[in-house]
C-alpha positions as a printed Julia matrix, in Angstrom:
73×3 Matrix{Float64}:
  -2.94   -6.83   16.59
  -0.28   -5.67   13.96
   0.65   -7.91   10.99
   4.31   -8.41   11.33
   6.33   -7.56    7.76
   6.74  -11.8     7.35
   3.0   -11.78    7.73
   2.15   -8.94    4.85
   1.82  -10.85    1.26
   0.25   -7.72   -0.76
   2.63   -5.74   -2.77
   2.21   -1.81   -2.58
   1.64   -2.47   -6.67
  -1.59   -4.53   -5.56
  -2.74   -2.24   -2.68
  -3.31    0.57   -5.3
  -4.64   -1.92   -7.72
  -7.37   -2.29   -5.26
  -7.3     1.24   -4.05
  -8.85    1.59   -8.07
 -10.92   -0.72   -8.16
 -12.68    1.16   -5.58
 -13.09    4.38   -7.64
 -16.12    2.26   -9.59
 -18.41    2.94   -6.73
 -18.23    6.68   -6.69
 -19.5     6.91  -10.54
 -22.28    9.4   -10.8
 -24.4     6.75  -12.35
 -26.07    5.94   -8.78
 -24.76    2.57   -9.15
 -22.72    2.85   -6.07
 -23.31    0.49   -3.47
 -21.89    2.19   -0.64
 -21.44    5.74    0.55
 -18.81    7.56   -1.21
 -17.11    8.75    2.09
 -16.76    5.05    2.62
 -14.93    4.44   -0.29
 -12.81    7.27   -0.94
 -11.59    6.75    2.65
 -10.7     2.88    1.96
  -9.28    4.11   -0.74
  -6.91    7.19    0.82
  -5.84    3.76    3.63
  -4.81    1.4     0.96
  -2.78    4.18   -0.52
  -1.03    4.72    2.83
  -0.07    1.42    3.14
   1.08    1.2    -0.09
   3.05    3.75    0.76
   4.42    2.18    4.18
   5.23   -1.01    2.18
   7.1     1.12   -0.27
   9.15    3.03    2.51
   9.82   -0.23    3.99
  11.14   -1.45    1.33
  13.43    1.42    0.38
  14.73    1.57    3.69
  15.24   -2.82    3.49
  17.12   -2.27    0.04
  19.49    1.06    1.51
  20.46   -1.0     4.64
  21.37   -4.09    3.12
  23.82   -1.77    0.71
  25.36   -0.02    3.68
  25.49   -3.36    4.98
  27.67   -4.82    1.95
  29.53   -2.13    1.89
  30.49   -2.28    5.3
  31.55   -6.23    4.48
  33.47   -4.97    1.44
  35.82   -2.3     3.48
């Protein structure tokens, strides 16, 4: 089931927050506690929906403008 936009609290500043936070497991210090194909594919997904929440959000901002100025003619 799809989180509705009401439902989504992150911020597409805090999805690629995490998104780096992830790049510590693919150090080449063998430290890494899961496969790198793991993590640089969580990684490229929080991106994208930063990227969604970003879109969203331009598109939110441009229609309530048309809408004002729709009010204003």
């Amino acid at each position: 089931m799809m989180a509705t936009p009401a439902e989504i609290k992150s911020t597409a500043a805090s999805l690629r927050e995490i998104a780096g936070m992830f790049a510590i497991y693919t150090g080449s210090d063998g430290s890494a506690q899961l496969p790198s194909w793991v993590v640089i594919d969580t990684m490229v997904k929080l991106e994208q929906a930063a990227d969604l929440l970003d879109r969203a959000a331009r598109t939110r901002s441009t229609k309530g403008a048309a809408a004002k100025a729709i009010e204003s003619d």
